[in-house]
Amino acid sequence: MTTHPSQYSRHPITARRACLAAAFALALSACAAPSVKPSAAPPNAADAAMAVADPLQRLRLLCGKAYVGRIVTDTPKSADDPFAGKRLVMHVRECTGDAIRVPFHVGDDRSRTWVFTEHDGKLRLKHDHRHADGSDDALTMYGGDQRADTAYGRYEFPADDYSKTMFRNQGREVSVPNVWAIEIDDKRFVYELARPGRLFRVEFDLTRPVPAPPPPWGD
């Protein structure tokens, strides 16, 4: 078939319109290209509140409430395990401007209280241990400051120098490398003790508050 030399120049306006339409379609296609999506938002209001809160604020949201826990890891188990078969209850009992005290009841034993405070923008965890008459236990106020390189929602506390010295003086050399940790979200609170050869974790269900237990020893 012979092509007439003026076939493509016969209707210059029509050709120009076709070119403009093609360019416009290409521009629309570029605008419609997928964009980078922002990070997923927390799935519900409770998670959103947690996401903007500092560690102490997260605990303050639980103030006045008590929760039952269960042991999820306890290795190695010992024959004289003080937690075995006992009802475990944490009570976020006292919330002041710079401290939160959380008694940890093990059956009828009310000797333990976790003490959370803030120092230089970091959370500090201490263990206040008392006898039934309220006097201090030989091992008390041990703990450490929050380690910075931990994941969101988890806070680790390696034993500080005060604690290490106390452990050595009390013949508890095994406890010198202790690292305590807590994990918290809208459904659970986890307390953990870890060291070489030892891991203990107890998990509390934050969706089911229980009646507050009696005061800890010494209060």
mmCIF file of C-alpha atoms in Angstrom:
data_model
loop_
_atom_site.group_PDB
_atom_site.id
_atom_site.type_symbol
_atom_site.label_atom_id
_atom_site.label_comp_id
_atom_site.label_asym_id
_atom_site.label_seq_id
_atom_site.Cartn_x
_atom_site.Cartn_y
_atom_site.Cartn_z
ATOM 1 C CA MET A 1 0.000 0.000 0.000
ATOM 2 C CA THR A 2 1.336 3.444 -0.945
ATOM 3 C CA THR A 3 1.133 6.127 1.736
ATOM 4 C CA HIS A 4 0.215 9.640 0.652
ATOM 5 C CA PRO A 5 2.995 12.032 1.681
ATOM 6 C CA SER A 6 0.540 14.350 3.432
ATOM 7 C CA GLN A 7 -1.272 11.617 5.474
ATOM 8 C CA TYR A 8 0.241 12.711 8.844
ATOM 9 C CA SER A 9 0.037 16.434 8.179
ATOM 10 C CA ARG A 10 -3.486 16.537 6.806
ATOM 11 C CA HIS A 11 -5.090 17.397 10.183
ATOM 12 C CA PRO A 12 -2.423 19.206 12.266
ATOM 13 C CA ILE A 13 -4.898 20.355 14.997
ATOM 14 C CA THR A 14 -6.149 16.795 15.583
ATOM 15 C CA ALA A 15 -2.598 15.490 15.874
ATOM 16 C CA ARG A 16 -1.664 18.248 18.337
ATOM 17 C CA ARG A 17 -4.691 17.423 20.514
ATOM 18 C CA ALA A 18 -3.745 13.749 20.526
ATOM 19 C CA CYS A 19 -0.241 14.593 21.711
ATOM 20 C CA LEU A 20 -1.550 16.832 24.489
ATOM 21 C CA ALA A 21 -3.975 14.141 25.632
ATOM 22 C CA ALA A 22 -1.190 11.556 25.801
ATOM 23 C CA ALA A 23 1.021 13.881 27.846
ATOM 24 C CA PHE A 24 -1.836 14.634 30.267
ATOM 25 C CA ALA A 25 -2.540 10.929 30.728
ATOM 26 C CA LEU A 26 1.138 10.305 31.479
ATOM 27 C CA ALA A 27 1.157 13.047 34.122
ATOM 28 C CA LEU A 28 -1.929 11.597 35.798
ATOM 29 C CA SER A 29 -0.310 8.178 35.837
ATOM 30 C CA ALA A 30 2.770 9.579 37.603
ATOM 31 C CA CYS A 31 0.641 11.314 40.246
ATOM 32 C CA ALA A 32 -1.208 8.086 40.918
ATOM 33 C CA ALA A 33 1.983 6.152 41.676
ATOM 34 C CA PRO A 34 2.019 4.556 45.152
ATOM 35 C CA SER A 35 3.447 6.762 47.894
ATOM 36 C CA VAL A 36 5.233 5.733 51.079
ATOM 37 C CA LYS A 37 2.659 4.975 53.770
ATOM 38 C CA PRO A 38 3.122 6.346 57.290
ATOM 39 C CA SER A 39 3.739 3.970 60.149
ATOM 40 C CA ALA A 40 0.662 2.120 61.290
ATOM 41 C CA ALA A 41 -1.168 3.841 64.122
ATOM 42 C CA PRO A 42 -1.849 1.992 67.386
ATOM 43 C CA PRO A 43 -4.932 -0.215 66.914
ATOM 44 C CA ASN A 44 -6.998 1.336 69.675
ATOM 45 C CA ALA A 45 -7.243 4.282 72.034
ATOM 46 C CA ALA A 46 -5.557 2.465 74.920
ATOM 47 C CA ASP A 47 -2.502 1.671 72.783
ATOM 48 C CA ALA A 48 -2.438 5.273 71.547
ATOM 49 C CA ALA A 49 -2.337 6.526 75.138
ATOM 50 C CA MET A 50 0.486 4.136 75.941
ATOM 51 C CA ALA A 51 2.439 5.204 72.844
ATOM 52 C CA VAL A 52 2.827 8.793 74.053
ATOM 53 C CA ALA A 53 3.384 8.030 77.719
ATOM 54 C CA ASP A 54 6.677 7.755 79.585
ATOM 55 C CA PRO A 55 7.269 4.664 81.728
ATOM 56 C CA LEU A 56 6.027 6.265 84.947
ATOM 57 C CA GLN A 57 2.927 7.565 83.175
ATOM 58 C CA ARG A 58 2.186 4.089 81.901
ATOM 59 C CA LEU A 59 2.220 2.853 85.475
ATOM 60 C CA ARG A 60 0.108 5.789 86.687
ATOM 61 C CA LEU A 61 -2.654 4.662 84.328
ATOM 62 C CA LEU A 62 -2.929 1.562 86.553
ATOM 63 C CA CYS A 63 -2.837 3.384 89.882
ATOM 64 C CA GLY A 64 -5.097 1.967 92.579
ATOM 65 C CA LYS A 65 -5.676 -1.268 90.714
ATOM 66 C CA ALA A 66 -4.540 -4.821 91.458
ATOM 67 C CA TYR A 67 -4.002 -7.753 89.106
ATOM 68 C CA VAL A 68 -3.396 -11.481 89.376
ATOM 69 C CA GLY A 69 -0.302 -12.937 87.758
ATOM 70 C CA ARG A 70 0.963 -16.295 86.590
ATOM 71 C CA ILE A 71 4.475 -17.623 86.187
ATOM 72 C CA VAL A 72 5.247 -18.081 82.491
ATOM 73 C CA THR A 73 8.972 -18.941 82.815
ATOM 74 C CA ASP A 74 10.895 -20.297 85.785
ATOM 75 C CA THR A 75 14.194 -21.939 84.927
ATOM 76 C CA PRO A 76 15.738 -23.752 86.541
ATOM 77 C CA LYS A 77 13.017 -24.720 88.995
ATOM 78 C CA SER A 78 14.044 -25.341 92.575
ATOM 79 C CA ALA A 79 12.521 -27.589 95.207
ATOM 80 C CA ASP A 80 12.078 -24.659 97.611
ATOM 81 C CA ASP A 81 10.585 -22.246 95.053
ATOM 82 C CA PRO A 82 8.736 -19.583 97.134
ATOM 83 C CA PHE A 83 6.367 -18.814 94.229
ATOM 84 C CA ALA A 84 5.164 -22.331 93.418
ATOM 85 C CA GLY A 85 1.438 -22.791 94.005
ATOM 86 C CA LYS A 86 1.006 -19.276 95.453
ATOM 87 C CA ARG A 87 -1.463 -16.593 94.364
ATOM 88 C CA LEU A 88 0.519 -13.754 92.827
ATOM 89 C CA VAL A 89 -0.933 -10.239 93.003
ATOM 90 C CA MET A 90 0.545 -6.879 92.037
ATOM 91 C CA HIS A 91 -1.072 -3.720 93.435
ATOM 92 C CA VAL A 92 -0.211 -0.295 91.975
ATOM 93 C CA ARG A 93 -0.790 1.187 95.407
ATOM 94 C CA GLU A 94 0.990 4.540 95.708
ATOM 95 C CA CYS A 95 1.478 7.078 92.922
ATOM 96 C CA THR A 96 3.185 10.347 93.813
ATOM 97 C CA GLY A 97 4.805 12.936 91.594
ATOM 98 C CA ASP A 98 8.141 11.159 91.396
ATOM 99 C CA ALA A 99 7.558 7.619 92.656
ATOM 100 C CA ILE A 100 5.239 4.654 92.217
ATOM 101 C CA ARG A 101 5.161 1.791 94.706
ATOM 102 C CA VAL A 102 3.830 -1.588 93.590
ATOM 103 C CA PRO A 103 3.557 -4.284 96.288
ATOM 104 C CA PHE A 104 4.010 -7.801 94.895
ATOM 105 C CA HIS A 105 2.165 -10.316 97.076
ATOM 106 C CA VAL A 106 3.136 -13.988 96.993
ATOM 107 C CA GLY A 107 0.388 -15.822 98.830
ATOM 108 C CA ASP A 108 0.372 -14.426 102.379
ATOM 109 C CA ASP A 109 3.912 -13.083 101.995
ATOM 110 C CA ARG A 110 3.668 -9.275 101.752
ATOM 111 C CA SER A 111 7.384 -8.571 102.023
ATOM 112 C CA ARG A 112 8.005 -7.330 98.461
ATOM 113 C CA THR A 113 7.395 -3.902 96.928
ATOM 114 C CA TRP A 114 8.671 -2.668 93.589
ATOM 115 C CA VAL A 115 9.621 1.006 93.732
ATOM 116 C CA PHE A 116 9.756 2.965 90.463
ATOM 117 C CA THR A 117 11.275 6.450 90.355
ATOM 118 C CA GLU A 118 12.680 8.716 87.660
ATOM 119 C CA HIS A 119 16.262 9.990 87.651
ATOM 120 C CA ASP A 120 17.805 12.036 84.834
ATOM 121 C CA GLY A 121 15.022 11.014 82.468
ATOM 122 C CA LYS A 122 15.459 7.304 83.177
ATOM 123 C CA LEU A 123 13.319 4.905 85.149
ATOM 124 C CA ARG A 124 14.838 3.327 88.255
ATOM 125 C CA LEU A 125 13.615 0.065 89.766
ATOM 126 C CA LYS A 126 14.308 -0.864 93.386
ATOM 127 C CA HIS A 127 13.092 -3.772 95.492
ATOM 128 C CA ASP A 128 11.928 -2.824 98.988
ATOM 129 C CA HIS A 129 11.949 -5.985 101.113
ATOM 130 C CA ARG A 130 10.527 -6.010 104.661
ATOM 131 C CA HIS A 131 9.904 -8.452 107.479
ATOM 132 C CA ALA A 132 6.412 -8.932 108.913
ATOM 133 C CA ASP A 133 7.203 -6.407 111.669
ATOM 134 C CA GLY A 134 8.053 -3.799 109.043
ATOM 135 C CA SER A 135 11.816 -3.856 109.550
ATOM 136 C CA ASP A 136 14.170 -3.977 106.564
ATOM 137 C CA ASP A 137 15.352 -7.296 105.216
ATOM 138 C CA ALA A 138 19.121 -7.766 104.938
ATOM 139 C CA LEU A 139 18.658 -7.675 101.163
ATOM 140 C CA THR A 140 16.600 -4.600 100.323
ATOM 141 C CA MET A 141 16.515 -1.610 97.952
ATOM 142 C CA TYR A 142 18.517 -3.428 95.314
ATOM 143 C CA GLY A 143 17.892 -2.817 91.619
ATOM 144 C CA GLY A 144 19.205 -0.470 88.943
ATOM 145 C CA ASP A 145 18.579 2.210 86.334
ATOM 146 C CA GLN A 146 16.854 1.725 83.011
ATOM 147 C CA ARG A 147 19.100 0.593 80.186
ATOM 148 C CA ALA A 148 18.685 2.832 77.132
ATOM 149 C CA ASP A 149 18.921 0.312 74.279
ATOM 150 C CA THR A 150 15.703 -1.634 74.886
ATOM 151 C CA ALA A 151 12.642 -2.086 72.702
ATOM 152 C CA TYR A 152 9.481 -0.022 73.015
ATOM 153 C CA GLY A 153 7.360 -1.271 75.906
ATOM 154 C CA ARG A 154 10.241 -3.123 77.577
ATOM 155 C CA TYR A 155 12.518 -1.651 80.248
ATOM 156 C CA GLU A 156 15.650 -3.380 81.550
ATOM 157 C CA PHE A 157 17.496 -2.618 84.780
ATOM 158 C CA PRO A 158 20.980 -4.097 85.271
ATOM 159 C CA ALA A 159 22.118 -4.328 88.888
ATOM 160 C CA ASP A 160 23.777 -1.086 89.997
ATOM 161 C CA ASP A 161 26.957 -0.806 92.051
ATOM 162 C CA TYR A 162 25.023 -0.496 95.325
ATOM 163 C CA SER A 163 23.221 -3.772 94.594
ATOM 164 C CA LYS A 164 26.345 -5.620 93.511
ATOM 165 C CA THR A 165 28.137 -4.621 96.711
ATOM 166 C CA MET A 166 25.161 -5.714 98.814
ATOM 167 C CA PHE A 167 24.965 -9.082 97.068
ATOM 168 C CA ARG A 168 28.660 -9.724 97.611
ATOM 169 C CA ASN A 169 28.470 -8.701 101.271
ATOM 170 C CA GLN A 170 25.522 -11.051 101.797
ATOM 171 C CA GLY A 171 27.178 -14.001 100.045
ATOM 172 C CA ARG A 172 24.887 -13.666 96.994
ATOM 173 C CA GLU A 173 27.603 -13.514 94.333
ATOM 174 C CA VAL A 174 25.255 -15.357 91.967
ATOM 175 C CA SER A 175 22.999 -12.284 91.897
ATOM 176 C CA VAL A 176 25.681 -9.776 90.857
ATOM 177 C CA PRO A 177 24.880 -10.081 87.092
ATOM 178 C CA ASN A 178 21.126 -9.713 87.686
ATOM 179 C CA VAL A 179 19.103 -7.820 85.077
ATOM 180 C CA TRP A 180 15.495 -7.088 85.926
ATOM 181 C CA ALA A 181 12.952 -6.062 83.317
ATOM 182 C CA ILE A 182 9.337 -5.024 82.997
ATOM 183 C CA GLU A 183 7.126 -5.121 79.919
ATOM 184 C CA ILE A 184 3.866 -3.219 79.740
ATOM 185 C CA ASP A 185 1.061 -2.667 77.233
ATOM 186 C CA ASP A 186 -2.709 -2.315 77.483
ATOM 187 C CA LYS A 187 -3.222 -6.034 78.254
ATOM 188 C CA ARG A 188 -0.309 -7.261 80.346
ATOM 189 C CA PHE A 189 2.445 -6.355 82.750
ATOM 190 C CA VAL A 190 5.490 -8.619 82.921
ATOM 191 C CA TYR A 191 8.138 -8.716 85.634
ATOM 192 C CA GLU A 192 11.355 -10.521 84.761
ATOM 193 C CA LEU A 193 14.593 -11.516 86.467
ATOM 194 C CA ALA A 194 17.431 -12.789 84.290
ATOM 195 C CA ARG A 195 21.042 -13.777 84.814
ATOM 196 C CA PRO A 196 23.261 -16.514 83.347
ATOM 197 C CA GLY A 197 21.494 -19.809 83.959
ATOM 198 C CA ARG A 198 18.374 -18.207 85.464
ATOM 199 C CA LEU A 199 15.182 -16.745 83.964
ATOM 200 C CA PHE A 200 12.022 -15.903 85.888
ATOM 201 C CA ARG A 201 8.981 -14.203 84.328
ATOM 202 C CA VAL A 202 5.570 -13.530 85.814
ATOM 203 C CA GLU A 203 2.781 -12.057 83.680
ATOM 204 C CA PHE A 204 -0.186 -10.081 85.024
ATOM 205 C CA ASP A 205 -3.495 -9.777 83.168
ATOM 206 C CA LEU A 206 -4.312 -6.051 83.018
ATOM 207 C CA THR A 207 -7.746 -6.674 81.502
ATOM 208 C CA ARG A 208 -9.102 -8.137 84.751
ATOM 209 C CA PRO A 209 -8.568 -6.037 87.883
ATOM 210 C CA VAL A 210 -9.129 -7.771 91.230
ATOM 211 C CA PRO A 211 -9.899 -6.413 94.714
ATOM 212 C CA ALA A 212 -6.911 -4.716 96.331
ATOM 213 C CA PRO A 213 -4.937 -6.920 98.757
ATOM 214 C CA PRO A 214 -3.923 -5.875 102.302
ATOM 215 C CA PRO A 215 -1.081 -3.342 102.676
ATOM 216 C CA PRO A 216 2.476 -4.621 102.334
ATOM 217 C CA TRP A 217 4.510 -5.191 105.449
ATOM 218 C CA GLY A 218 5.890 -1.932 106.783
ATOM 219 C CA ASP A 219 2.996 0.253 105.541
#
